[in-house]
Amino acid sequence: MKKASPFEIVAARCWNLLNEGKPFTPIFVIGVFLLYRIGEWSDMGFWSAAGLGLLITLPIFVIYYCFDFPLMLRNYLWLPLIAALLVWDHGSLSLYLLALGLFFFFTVYFWGTFYYHLRIGTSWWNFTRFWKLVLKNSDSTSGNAQEQMPKFLLLLLIWNHFYHVFYSTGTFEAFNAAQLLTPVIFAVCLWLYSYVLHANLFDWKPAENSPLTDKSGWPKSAVNEKVIVIVIDGMRKERFEEANAPFLKKLRAEGTEYAQMETVYPARTVVCFSSMFTGTYPREHGIRSNMVWKLGIKVESIFDSLRKVGKTGRLLGIAHLIDSMGNDVESVTAVMHNDVADRNIIERAKRIMEEQNPDLLVAQLIGVDQTGHSRGVLYDEYVQKIEEADRLIEEFVGWLENRGMMNNTTLLVCADHGQADGIGGHGHLDEGERFVPFFMHGPFIQQGLRIEEKHSLISIAPTLAYLLGAPVPSSSRGTVLSEAMKTK
């Protein structure tokens, strides 16, 4: 199986500029405005008027970049748009129709059909389902139509209005104080409106534990020789329960299950992996979305902890994870048909165990997540991918057992986040995202135990350190999952 090439790594970062909602909005608005007026580019008056209009609109861009409008908050985005229509003339209807057309072309055809066909082999007819998924989607990406539409329509309306004002007057000096005061008041009111909404209604983020991990009772030596962590990316908890996954459910029944295992916010893959393997929250490790502006986590990871005691760990995953975890990632290409993606990852995991024999292996299976994103989570294809993952994990564990690699090994199986309705959305913790499947199995793990108390995925890093006899990562705030461990 091929590694992610340097081109793919750069391309993945560029794609995140269009995929993540925050950078997409300004890029899309500027692109639509310039495309709409492409015939005026040779007129120098166009550039000065467009630049001045953009300057007036800039505070709105900043507000919409700083404030997400998750889940039901996106319904409140239409009120500022209605207010703007009452304050300023609506301008060019054709501009807004172009924006809507380009948005749905980008999300439904370019992304949902063309991109997924080239990358994972989705059908050329995927747009026939994908348009419905985009309209229902609630995540923090550009595919969240109900959040993106009122944002870009408002920005285009204000920018286009002041473009006309400056184009007709020709200078900023001709712009009187009353005309300048109106957009200033509007921006202040929009900021206050956004702040009040978030302060009073944005109340579903998981609570964050403030103390560092308690190191009392830390074992003097490793509990296990090895730990294998298999992360089934994007596996929704209730869909896992519906799937015919006998091996995984047998492992769960014979081990310890954490029934209320909670992911972090925002529930984006790179964010979740960073929290899982540092033991702390995005505010501390610095990774706040899949769009990583400054490469690398800002705190120690479990891989750093293992190096301190002469042990090794590898994270087998897609190129996105390199942005946070760097050289600890064994990258795999994400450009392959989704029907063979997880098979290839399992084969690569076997080779890593044969050639490197790390003390800790983390393997990210991507087929379930990619199916959810391209085909939706409430369809049969999604459950079928979970069942496929079950068979592949059974094969991998059997392969390890035949080589004696499971004799003193803990196996941890979980998801990094769930997936909501729509395009398998995740980020804002909509229904189906927050709680994930999580269970441990091994010779030192309690059998048939189900823990109902709520826990967080940040507990993975300190638990791995405990099992492998390594120091806990310095910024870890998770609790060791000691209930799952047998007492000697």
GROMACS .gro file of C-alpha atoms in nm:
model
  488
    1MET     CA    1   0.000   0.000   0.000
    2LYS     CA    2   0.136   0.341  -0.097
    3LYS     CA    3   0.222   0.609   0.153
    4ALA     CA    4   0.067   0.951   0.110
    5SER     CA    5   0.291   1.133  -0.139
    6PRO     CA    6   0.425   1.486  -0.072
    7PHE     CA    7   0.178   1.609  -0.334
    8GLU     CA    8  -0.113   1.440  -0.155
    9ILE     CA    9  -0.009   1.592   0.178
   10VAL     CA   10  -0.004   1.943   0.028
   11ALA     CA   11  -0.325   1.877  -0.167
   12ALA     CA   12  -0.500   1.762   0.152
   13ARG     CA   13  -0.406   2.089   0.320
   14CYS     CA   14  -0.528   2.291   0.023
   15TRP     CA   15  -0.854   2.095   0.015
   16ASN     CA   16  -0.914   2.185   0.380
   17LEU     CA   17  -0.928   2.553   0.279
   18LEU     CA   18  -1.242   2.468   0.083
   19ASN     CA   19  -1.368   2.190   0.308
   20GLU     CA   20  -1.358   2.364   0.645
   21GLY     CA   21  -1.637   2.618   0.688
   22LYS     CA   22  -1.437   2.908   0.833
   23PRO     CA   23  -1.189   2.956   0.545
   24PHE     CA   24  -1.444   2.855   0.281
   25THR     CA   25  -1.679   3.148   0.341
   26PRO     CA   26  -1.435   3.432   0.254
   27ILE     CA   27  -1.274   3.235  -0.029
   28PHE     CA   28  -1.612   3.158  -0.183
   29VAL     CA   29  -1.751   3.512  -0.147
   30ILE     CA   30  -1.443   3.675  -0.298
   31GLY     CA   31  -1.434   3.419  -0.578
   32VAL     CA   32  -1.803   3.465  -0.666
   33PHE     CA   33  -1.782   3.844  -0.660
   34LEU     CA   34  -1.478   3.852  -0.890
   35LEU     CA   35  -1.624   3.593  -1.125
   36TYR     CA   36  -1.954   3.781  -1.147
   37ARG     CA   37  -1.771   4.098  -1.251
   38ILE     CA   38  -1.503   3.937  -1.465
   39GLY     CA   39  -1.593   4.164  -1.757
   40GLU     CA   40  -1.503   4.472  -1.551
   41TRP     CA   41  -1.151   4.365  -1.453
   42SER     CA   42  -0.989   4.587  -1.716
   43ASP     CA   43  -1.151   4.895  -1.560
   44MET     CA   44  -0.926   5.040  -1.288
   45GLY     CA   45  -1.233   5.193  -1.127
   46PHE     CA   46  -1.360   4.841  -1.064
   47TRP     CA   47  -1.060   4.744  -0.852
   48SER     CA   48  -1.066   5.058  -0.639
   49ALA     CA   49  -1.444   5.035  -0.584
   50ALA     CA   50  -1.428   4.660  -0.514
   51GLY     CA   51  -1.140   4.711  -0.270
   52LEU     CA   52  -1.318   4.989  -0.081
   53GLY     CA   53  -1.641   4.788  -0.071
   54LEU     CA   54  -1.450   4.489   0.062
   55LEU     CA   55  -1.293   4.711   0.330
   56ILE     CA   56  -1.638   4.818   0.448
   57THR     CA   57  -1.756   4.455   0.453
   58LEU     CA   58  -1.441   4.323   0.628
   59PRO     CA   59  -1.582   4.342   0.985
   60ILE     CA   60  -1.867   4.110   0.881
   61PHE     CA   61  -1.614   3.865   0.736
   62VAL     CA   62  -1.426   3.871   1.069
   63ILE     CA   63  -1.742   3.818   1.276
   64TYR     CA   64  -1.848   3.521   1.063
   65TYR     CA   65  -1.498   3.375   1.086
   66CYS     CA   66  -1.485   3.406   1.464
   67PHE     CA   67  -1.836   3.279   1.535
   68ASP     CA   68  -1.960   2.938   1.431
   69PHE     CA   69  -2.337   2.897   1.422
   70PRO     CA   70  -2.373   2.531   1.517
   71LEU     CA   71  -2.686   2.321   1.487
   72MET     CA   72  -2.999   2.522   1.570
   73LEU     CA   73  -2.798   2.848   1.592
   74ARG     CA   74  -2.771   2.853   1.213
   75ASN     CA   75  -3.145   2.929   1.198
   76TYR     CA   76  -3.065   3.268   1.351
   77LEU     CA   77  -2.838   3.361   1.058
   78TRP     CA   78  -3.136   3.452   0.843
   79LEU     CA   79  -3.236   3.746   1.067
   80PRO     CA   80  -2.922   3.955   0.990
   81LEU     CA   81  -2.979   3.887   0.620
   82ILE     CA   82  -3.338   4.011   0.646
   83ALA     CA   83  -3.215   4.318   0.838
   84ALA     CA   84  -2.959   4.393   0.566
   85LEU     CA   85  -3.230   4.372   0.299
   86LEU     CA   86  -3.429   4.631   0.495
   87VAL     CA   87  -3.129   4.863   0.533
   88TRP     CA   88  -2.978   4.840   0.185
   89ASP     CA   89  -3.116   4.766  -0.159
   90HIS     CA   90  -3.089   4.404  -0.267
   91GLY     CA   91  -2.870   4.492  -0.566
   92SER     CA   92  -2.814   4.234  -0.838
   93LEU     CA   93  -3.041   3.930  -0.805
   94SER     CA   94  -2.830   3.753  -1.067
   95LEU     CA   95  -2.528   3.777  -0.835
   96TYR     CA   96  -2.709   3.583  -0.562
   97LEU     CA   97  -2.841   3.327  -0.806
   98LEU     CA   98  -2.486   3.276  -0.934
   99ALA     CA   99  -2.363   3.229  -0.577
  100LEU     CA  100  -2.633   2.973  -0.497
  101GLY     CA  101  -2.569   2.790  -0.823
  102LEU     CA  102  -2.193   2.777  -0.769
  103PHE     CA  103  -2.235   2.667  -0.408
  104PHE     CA  104  -2.451   2.371  -0.500
  105PHE     CA  105  -2.232   2.289  -0.800
  106PHE     CA  106  -1.928   2.284  -0.570
  107THR     CA  107  -2.084   2.083  -0.287
  108VAL     CA  108  -2.313   1.847  -0.480
  109TYR     CA  109  -2.122   1.781  -0.800
  110PHE     CA  110  -1.756   1.882  -0.760
  111TRP     CA  111  -1.724   1.757  -0.402
  112GLY     CA  112  -2.002   1.500  -0.368
  113THR     CA  113  -1.957   1.342  -0.712
  114PHE     CA  114  -1.641   1.435  -0.904
  115TYR     CA  115  -1.405   1.451  -0.602
  116TYR     CA  116  -1.539   1.135  -0.439
  117HIS     CA  117  -1.536   0.947  -0.769
  118LEU     CA  118  -1.170   1.027  -0.830
  119ARG     CA  119  -1.061   0.970  -0.471
  120ILE     CA  120  -1.263   0.672  -0.347
  121GLY     CA  121  -1.451   0.545  -0.652
  122THR     CA  122  -1.802   0.671  -0.571
  123SER     CA  123  -2.052   0.650  -0.857
  124TRP     CA  124  -2.084   0.932  -1.110
  125TRP     CA  125  -2.450   0.941  -1.006
  126ASN     CA  126  -2.375   1.022  -0.644
  127PHE     CA  127  -2.521   1.373  -0.688
  128THR     CA  128  -2.869   1.219  -0.699
  129ARG     CA  129  -2.837   1.151  -0.325
  130PHE     CA  130  -2.575   1.403  -0.221
  131TRP     CA  131  -2.794   1.711  -0.273
  132LYS     CA  132  -3.031   1.586  -0.002
  133LEU     CA  133  -2.741   1.521   0.234
  134VAL     CA  134  -2.601   1.874   0.188
  135LEU     CA  135  -2.936   2.032   0.276
  136LYS     CA  136  -2.956   1.832   0.601
  137ASN     CA  137  -2.589   1.856   0.697
  138SER     CA  138  -2.506   2.030   1.025
  139ASP     CA  139  -2.130   2.001   1.058
  140SER     CA  140  -1.862   2.271   1.058
  141THR     CA  141  -1.764   2.226   0.694
  142SER     CA  142  -1.851   2.411   0.374
  143GLY     CA  143  -2.111   2.141   0.308
  144ASN     CA  144  -2.336   2.288   0.579
  145ALA     CA  145  -2.578   2.459   0.339
  146GLN     CA  146  -2.803   2.603   0.608
  147GLU     CA  147  -2.507   2.784   0.765
  148GLN     CA  148  -2.319   2.884   0.452
  149MET     CA  149  -2.610   3.025   0.245
  150PRO     CA  150  -2.718   3.309   0.478
  151LYS     CA  151  -2.353   3.393   0.545
  152PHE     CA  152  -2.240   3.431   0.186
  153LEU     CA  153  -2.563   3.598   0.072
  154LEU     CA  154  -2.529   3.865   0.342
  155LEU     CA  155  -2.163   3.927   0.263
  156LEU     CA  156  -2.230   3.956  -0.109
  157LEU     CA  157  -2.526   4.189  -0.053
  158ILE     CA  158  -2.327   4.434   0.160
  159TRP     CA  159  -2.013   4.420  -0.055
  160ASN     CA  160  -2.208   4.461  -0.377
  161HIS     CA  161  -2.403   4.758  -0.236
  162PHE     CA  162  -2.093   4.950  -0.136
  163TYR     CA  163  -1.916   4.855  -0.457
  164HIS     CA  164  -2.190   5.043  -0.643
  165VAL     CA  165  -2.161   5.338  -0.403
  166PHE     CA  166  -1.787   5.371  -0.450
  167TYR     CA  167  -1.801   5.304  -0.823
  168SER     CA  168  -2.048   5.589  -0.872
  169THR     CA  169  -1.860   5.835  -0.647
  170GLY     CA  170  -1.510   5.720  -0.736
  171THR     CA  171  -1.348   5.812  -0.403
  172PHE     CA  172  -1.370   5.736  -0.034
  173GLU     CA  173  -1.388   6.111   0.044
  174ALA     CA  174  -1.723   6.135  -0.134
  175PHE     CA  175  -1.859   5.876   0.108
  176ASN     CA  176  -2.041   6.080   0.374
  177ALA     CA  177  -2.041   6.013   0.747
  178ALA     CA  178  -2.400   5.886   0.752
  179GLN     CA  179  -2.320   5.627   0.487
  180LEU     CA  180  -2.016   5.514   0.687
  181LEU     CA  181  -2.202   5.500   1.018
  182THR     CA  182  -2.466   5.255   0.891
  183PRO     CA  183  -2.230   4.959   0.821
  184VAL     CA  184  -2.043   5.031   1.145
  185ILE     CA  185  -2.366   5.011   1.347
  186PHE     CA  186  -2.471   4.699   1.155
  187ALA     CA  187  -2.137   4.527   1.230
  188VAL     CA  188  -2.155   4.618   1.599
  189CYS     CA  189  -2.512   4.488   1.622
  190LEU     CA  190  -2.416   4.166   1.439
  191TRP     CA  191  -2.124   4.108   1.676
  192LEU     CA  192  -2.346   4.170   1.980
  193TYR     CA  193  -2.617   3.946   1.834
  194SER     CA  194  -2.365   3.665   1.772
  195TYR     CA  195  -2.212   3.703   2.117
  196VAL     CA  196  -2.547   3.690   2.297
  197LEU     CA  197  -2.657   3.384   2.099
  198HIS     CA  198  -2.339   3.195   2.179
  199ALA     CA  199  -2.335   3.301   2.544
  200ASN     CA  200  -2.691   3.186   2.604
  201LEU     CA  201  -2.767   2.907   2.356
  202PHE     CA  202  -2.432   2.744   2.274
  203ASP     CA  203  -2.434   2.522   2.581
  204TRP     CA  204  -2.380   2.165   2.459
  205LYS     CA  205  -1.998   2.151   2.450
  206PRO     CA  206  -1.854   1.875   2.670
  207ALA     CA  207  -1.729   1.987   3.011
  208GLU     CA  208  -1.351   2.012   3.030
  209ASN     CA  209  -1.169   1.874   3.332
  210SER     CA  210  -0.920   2.128   3.462
  211PRO     CA  211  -0.677   1.920   3.677
  212LEU     CA  212  -0.387   1.736   3.525
  213THR     CA  213  -0.393   1.356   3.523
  214ASP     CA  214  -0.358   1.206   3.871
  215LYS     CA  215  -0.032   1.009   3.877
  216SER     CA  216  -0.081   0.853   4.218
  217GLY     CA  217  -0.073   0.475   4.217
  218TRP     CA  218   0.125   0.469   3.892
  219PRO     CA  219   0.270   0.120   3.828
  220LYS     CA  220   0.646   0.081   3.863
  221SER     CA  221   0.661  -0.126   3.545
  222ALA     CA  222   0.455  -0.183   3.233
  223VAL     CA  223   0.129  -0.372   3.270
  224ASN     CA  224   0.144  -0.492   2.907
  225GLU     CA  225   0.413  -0.555   2.652
  226LYS     CA  226   0.201  -0.401   2.375
  227VAL     CA  227  -0.115  -0.207   2.311
  228ILE     CA  228  -0.301  -0.214   1.979
  229VAL     CA  229  -0.549   0.070   1.924
  230ILE     CA  230  -0.790   0.041   1.631
  231VAL     CA  231  -0.983   0.358   1.558
  232ILE     CA  232  -1.279   0.304   1.327
  233ASP     CA  233  -1.306   0.659   1.204
  234GLY     CA  234  -1.657   0.803   1.215
  235MET     CA  235  -1.837   0.492   1.345
  236ARG     CA  236  -2.173   0.604   1.481
  237LYS     CA  237  -2.261   0.424   1.804
  238GLU     CA  238  -2.621   0.324   1.731
  239ARG     CA  239  -2.535   0.214   1.378
  240PHE     CA  240  -2.266  -0.012   1.523
  241GLU     CA  241  -2.531  -0.168   1.745
  242GLU     CA  242  -2.745  -0.237   1.436
  243ALA     CA  243  -2.456  -0.391   1.241
  244ASN     CA  244  -2.381  -0.762   1.219
  245ALA     CA  245  -2.037  -0.732   1.378
  246PRO     CA  246  -1.994  -1.055   1.577
  247PHE     CA  247  -1.620  -1.031   1.639
  248LEU     CA  248  -1.619  -0.676   1.773
  249LYS     CA  249  -1.924  -0.745   1.988
  250LYS     CA  250  -1.758  -1.061   2.120
  251LEU     CA  251  -1.449  -0.858   2.215
  252ARG     CA  252  -1.671  -0.607   2.387
  253ALA     CA  253  -1.863  -0.876   2.577
  254GLU     CA  254  -1.540  -1.044   2.689
  255GLY     CA  255  -1.372  -0.717   2.784
  256THR     CA  256  -1.470  -0.382   2.933
  257GLU     CA  257  -1.703  -0.139   2.758
  258TYR     CA  258  -1.728   0.232   2.831
  259ALA     CA  259  -2.088   0.302   2.736
  260GLN     CA  260  -2.069   0.681   2.778
  261MET     CA  261  -1.740   0.763   2.606
  262GLU     CA  262  -1.755   1.121   2.484
  263THR     CA  263  -1.554   1.281   2.204
  264VAL     CA  264  -1.416   1.637   2.212
  265TYR     CA  265  -1.534   1.960   2.052
  266PRO     CA  266  -1.504   2.031   1.767
  267ALA     CA  267  -1.540   1.667   1.665
  268ARG     CA  268  -1.312   1.683   1.362
  269THR     CA  269  -1.075   1.393   1.290
  270VAL     CA  270  -0.742   1.573   1.339
  271VAL     CA  271  -0.875   1.744   1.653
  272CYS     CA  272  -0.997   1.416   1.801
  273PHE     CA  273  -0.677   1.225   1.730
  274SER     CA  274  -0.473   1.509   1.879
  275SER     CA  275  -0.681   1.498   2.199
  276MET     CA  276  -0.684   1.119   2.216
  277PHE     CA  277  -0.306   1.090   2.206
  278THR     CA  278  -0.207   1.397   2.410
  279GLY     CA  279  -0.474   1.357   2.678
  280THR     CA  280  -0.589   1.717   2.659
  281TYR     CA  281  -0.825   1.956   2.483
  282PRO     CA  282  -0.795   2.160   2.163
  283ARG     CA  283  -0.743   2.484   2.356
  284GLU     CA  284  -0.421   2.333   2.490
  285HIS     CA  285  -0.280   2.116   2.211
  286GLY     CA  286  -0.364   2.383   1.953
  287ILE     CA  287  -0.543   2.178   1.686
  288ARG     CA  288  -0.892   2.326   1.642
  289SER     CA  289  -1.002   2.188   1.305
  290ASN     CA  290  -0.879   1.972   1.020
  291MET     CA  291  -0.736   2.295   0.879
  292VAL     CA  292  -0.408   2.317   1.071
  293TRP     CA  293  -0.258   2.663   1.026
  294LYS     CA  294   0.051   2.595   1.237
  295LEU     CA  295   0.179   2.239   1.199
  296GLY     CA  296   0.231   2.021   1.502
  297ILE     CA  297   0.071   1.987   1.843
  298LYS     CA  298   0.194   2.225   2.113
  299VAL     CA  299   0.216   1.964   2.390
  300GLU     CA  300   0.364   1.619   2.450
  301SER     CA  301   0.199   1.316   2.297
  302ILE     CA  302   0.196   0.953   2.408
  303PHE     CA  303   0.460   0.890   2.142
  304ASP     CA  304   0.691   1.140   2.316
  305SER     CA  305   0.625   0.966   2.647
  306LEU     CA  306   0.717   0.626   2.504
  307ARG     CA  307   1.046   0.761   2.368
  308LYS     CA  308   1.142   0.870   2.720
  309VAL     CA  309   1.148   0.504   2.831
  310GLY     CA  310   1.300   0.367   2.512
  311LYS     CA  311   0.975   0.239   2.364
  312THR     CA  312   0.821   0.297   2.023
  313GLY     CA  313   0.480   0.384   1.892
  314ARG     CA  314   0.338   0.429   1.542
  315LEU     CA  315   0.018   0.590   1.419
  316LEU     CA  316  -0.101   0.445   1.090
  317GLY     CA  317  -0.338   0.695   0.929
  318ILE     CA  318  -0.418   0.934   0.646
  319ALA     CA  319  -0.218   1.241   0.548
  320HIS     CA  320  -0.431   1.483   0.756
  321LEU     CA  321  -0.283   1.339   1.076
  322ILE     CA  322   0.072   1.437   0.977
  323ASP     CA  323  -0.029   1.800   1.030
  324SER     CA  324  -0.066   1.741   1.403
  325MET     CA  325   0.136   1.430   1.490
  326GLY     CA  326   0.424   1.476   1.245
  327ASN     CA  327   0.681   1.198   1.208
  328ASP     CA  328   0.495   0.964   1.442
  329VAL     CA  329   0.249   0.902   1.158
  330GLU     CA  330   0.293   0.620   0.907
  331SER     CA  331   0.085   0.778   0.633
  332VAL     CA  332  -0.141   0.592   0.397
  333THR     CA  333  -0.280   0.731   0.076
  334ALA     CA  334  -0.648   0.821   0.089
  335VAL     CA  335  -0.668   0.808  -0.291
  336MET     CA  336  -0.799   0.455  -0.340
  337HIS     CA  337  -1.132   0.287  -0.392
  338ASN     CA  338  -1.324   0.278  -0.067
  339ASP     CA  339  -1.389  -0.095  -0.107
  340VAL     CA  340  -1.018  -0.170  -0.063
  341ALA     CA  341  -0.913   0.114   0.171
  342ASP     CA  342  -0.943  -0.069   0.502
  343ARG     CA  343  -0.807  -0.393   0.356
  344ASN     CA  344  -0.494  -0.206   0.247
  345ILE     CA  345  -0.459  -0.039   0.585
  346ILE     CA  346  -0.479  -0.374   0.766
  347GLU     CA  347  -0.212  -0.519   0.534
  348ARG     CA  348   0.008  -0.219   0.608
  349ALA     CA  349  -0.051  -0.270   0.981
  350LYS     CA  350   0.069  -0.629   0.949
  351ARG     CA  351   0.386  -0.511   0.778
  352ILE     CA  352   0.453  -0.253   1.049
  353MET     CA  353   0.416  -0.519   1.317
  354GLU     CA  354   0.649  -0.755   1.129
  355GLU     CA  355   0.916  -0.501   1.041
  356GLN     CA  356   0.904  -0.255   1.334
  357ASN     CA  357   0.724  -0.445   1.610
  358PRO     CA  358   0.625  -0.124   1.798
  359ASP     CA  359   0.510  -0.127   2.158
  360LEU     CA  360   0.207   0.079   2.055
  361LEU     CA  361   0.030   0.062   1.722
  362VAL     CA  362  -0.261   0.291   1.641
  363ALA     CA  363  -0.442   0.206   1.317
  364GLN     CA  364  -0.706   0.431   1.164
  365LEU     CA  365  -0.966   0.253   0.950
  366ILE     CA  366  -1.127   0.505   0.713
  367GLY     CA  367  -1.388   0.315   0.512
  368VAL     CA  368  -1.679   0.376   0.750
  369ASP     CA  369  -1.612   0.749   0.773
  370GLN     CA  370  -1.571   0.788   0.397
  371THR     CA  371  -1.894   0.599   0.331
  372GLY     CA  372  -2.078   0.823   0.576
  373HIS     CA  373  -1.944   1.136   0.407
  374SER     CA  374  -2.013   1.025   0.053
  375ARG     CA  375  -2.335   0.822   0.093
  376GLY     CA  376  -2.483   0.921   0.430
  377VAL     CA  377  -2.497   0.736   0.762
  378LEU     CA  378  -2.862   0.632   0.754
  379TYR     CA  379  -2.824   0.406   0.451
  380ASP     CA  380  -2.731   0.038   0.424
  381GLU     CA  381  -2.388   0.107   0.276
  382TYR     CA  382  -2.273   0.262   0.603
  383VAL     CA  383  -2.365  -0.043   0.813
  384GLN     CA  384  -2.205  -0.270   0.553
  385LYS     CA  385  -1.875  -0.084   0.600
  386ILE     CA  386  -1.894  -0.140   0.975
  387GLU     CA  387  -1.947  -0.511   0.910
  388GLU     CA  388  -1.650  -0.514   0.673
  389ALA     CA  389  -1.434  -0.349   0.942
  390ASP     CA  390  -1.543  -0.623   1.184
  391ARG     CA  391  -1.419  -0.897   0.952
  392LEU     CA  392  -1.088  -0.722   0.884
  393ILE     CA  393  -1.018  -0.664   1.253
  394GLU     CA  394  -1.095  -1.030   1.325
  395GLU     CA  395  -0.844  -1.129   1.058
  396PHE     CA  396  -0.580  -0.888   1.194
  397VAL     CA  397  -0.619  -1.008   1.553
  398GLY     CA  398  -0.598  -1.369   1.435
  399TRP     CA  399  -0.280  -1.285   1.245
  400LEU     CA  400  -0.131  -1.128   1.560
  401GLU     CA  401  -0.231  -1.429   1.771
  402ASN     CA  402  -0.064  -1.671   1.530
  403ARG     CA  403   0.262  -1.481   1.580
  404GLY     CA  404   0.235  -1.464   1.957
  405MET     CA  405   0.182  -1.088   1.954
  406MET     CA  406  -0.140  -1.094   2.155
  407ASN     CA  407  -0.015  -1.291   2.456
  408ASN     CA  408   0.055  -0.983   2.668
  409THR     CA  409  -0.132  -0.720   2.467
  410THR     CA  410  -0.430  -0.496   2.530
  411LEU     CA  411  -0.659  -0.429   2.237
  412LEU     CA  412  -0.852  -0.102   2.242
  413VAL     CA  413  -1.125  -0.043   1.981
  414CYS     CA  414  -1.308   0.288   1.947
  415ALA     CA  415  -1.423   0.562   1.713
  416ASP     CA  416  -1.281   0.914   1.717
  417HIS     CA  417  -1.626   1.066   1.669
  418GLY     CA  418  -1.967   0.961   1.545
  419GLN     CA  419  -2.146   1.097   1.240
  420ALA     CA  420  -2.469   1.292   1.208
  421ASP     CA  421  -2.730   1.292   0.935
  422GLY     CA  422  -2.651   1.463   0.607
  423ILE     CA  423  -2.307   1.406   0.455
  424GLY     CA  424  -2.192   1.205   0.754
  425GLY     CA  425  -2.132   1.537   0.925
  426HIS     CA  426  -1.928   1.576   1.238
  427GLY     CA  427  -1.786   1.872   1.422
  428HIS     CA  428  -2.064   2.047   1.611
  429LEU     CA  429  -2.176   1.738   1.811
  430ASP     CA  430  -2.511   1.689   1.647
  431GLU     CA  431  -2.713   1.375   1.720
  432GLY     CA  432  -2.498   1.068   1.656
  433GLU     CA  433  -2.162   1.243   1.700
  434ARG     CA  434  -2.101   1.287   2.072
  435PHE     CA  435  -2.078   0.935   2.218
  436VAL     CA  436  -1.865   0.670   2.049
  437PRO     CA  437  -1.815   0.293   2.075
  438PHE     CA  438  -1.526   0.218   2.312
  439PHE     CA  439  -1.407  -0.109   2.462
  440MET     CA  440  -1.086  -0.277   2.577
  441HIS     CA  441  -0.987  -0.643   2.572
  442GLY     CA  442  -0.683  -0.832   2.692
  443PRO     CA  443  -0.533  -1.052   2.965
  444PHE     CA  444  -0.527  -0.764   3.217
  445ILE     CA  445  -0.868  -0.623   3.125
  446GLN     CA  446  -1.180  -0.704   3.326
  447GLN     CA  447  -1.420  -0.939   3.151
  448GLY     CA  448  -1.788  -0.865   3.095
  449LEU     CA  449  -1.772  -0.521   3.256
  450ARG     CA  450  -1.981  -0.226   3.137
  451ILE     CA  451  -1.896   0.120   3.272
  452GLU     CA  452  -2.191   0.360   3.263
  453GLU     CA  453  -2.009   0.663   3.404
  454LYS     CA  454  -1.930   0.933   3.147
  455HIS     CA  455  -1.568   0.949   3.028
  456SER     CA  456  -1.380   1.141   2.761
  457LEU     CA  457  -1.154   1.024   2.479
  458ILE     CA  458  -0.875   1.233   2.636
  459SER     CA  459  -0.840   0.937   2.876
  460ILE     CA  460  -0.676   0.730   2.603
  461ALA     CA  461  -0.329   0.887   2.633
  462PRO     CA  462  -0.287   0.845   3.011
  463THR     CA  463  -0.434   0.494   2.992
  464LEU     CA  464  -0.182   0.395   2.725
  465ALA     CA  465   0.100   0.542   2.934
  466TYR     CA  466  -0.022   0.343   3.237
  467LEU     CA  467  -0.039   0.016   3.045
  468LEU     CA  468   0.300   0.059   2.877
  469GLY     CA  469   0.493   0.188   3.178
  470ALA     CA  470   0.559   0.532   3.031
  471PRO     CA  471   0.526   0.874   3.193
  472VAL     CA  472   0.195   1.042   3.132
  473PRO     CA  473   0.214   1.320   2.866
  474SER     CA  474   0.289   1.644   3.051
  475SER     CA  475  -0.037   1.823   2.962
  476SER     CA  476  -0.266   1.522   2.999
  477ARG     CA  477  -0.596   1.593   3.175
  478GLY     CA  478  -0.766   1.259   3.115
  479THR     CA  479  -0.826   1.000   3.382
  480VAL     CA  480  -0.669   0.656   3.360
  481LEU     CA  481  -0.938   0.401   3.277
  482SER     CA  482  -0.839   0.194   3.577
  483GLU     CA  483  -1.186   0.041   3.630
  484ALA     CA  484  -1.117  -0.177   3.326
  485MET     CA  485  -0.797  -0.326   3.470
  486LYS     CA  486  -0.767  -0.638   3.677
  487THR     CA  487  -0.610  -0.603   4.019
  488LYS     CA  488  -0.311  -0.827   4.069
   0.00000   0.00000   0.00000
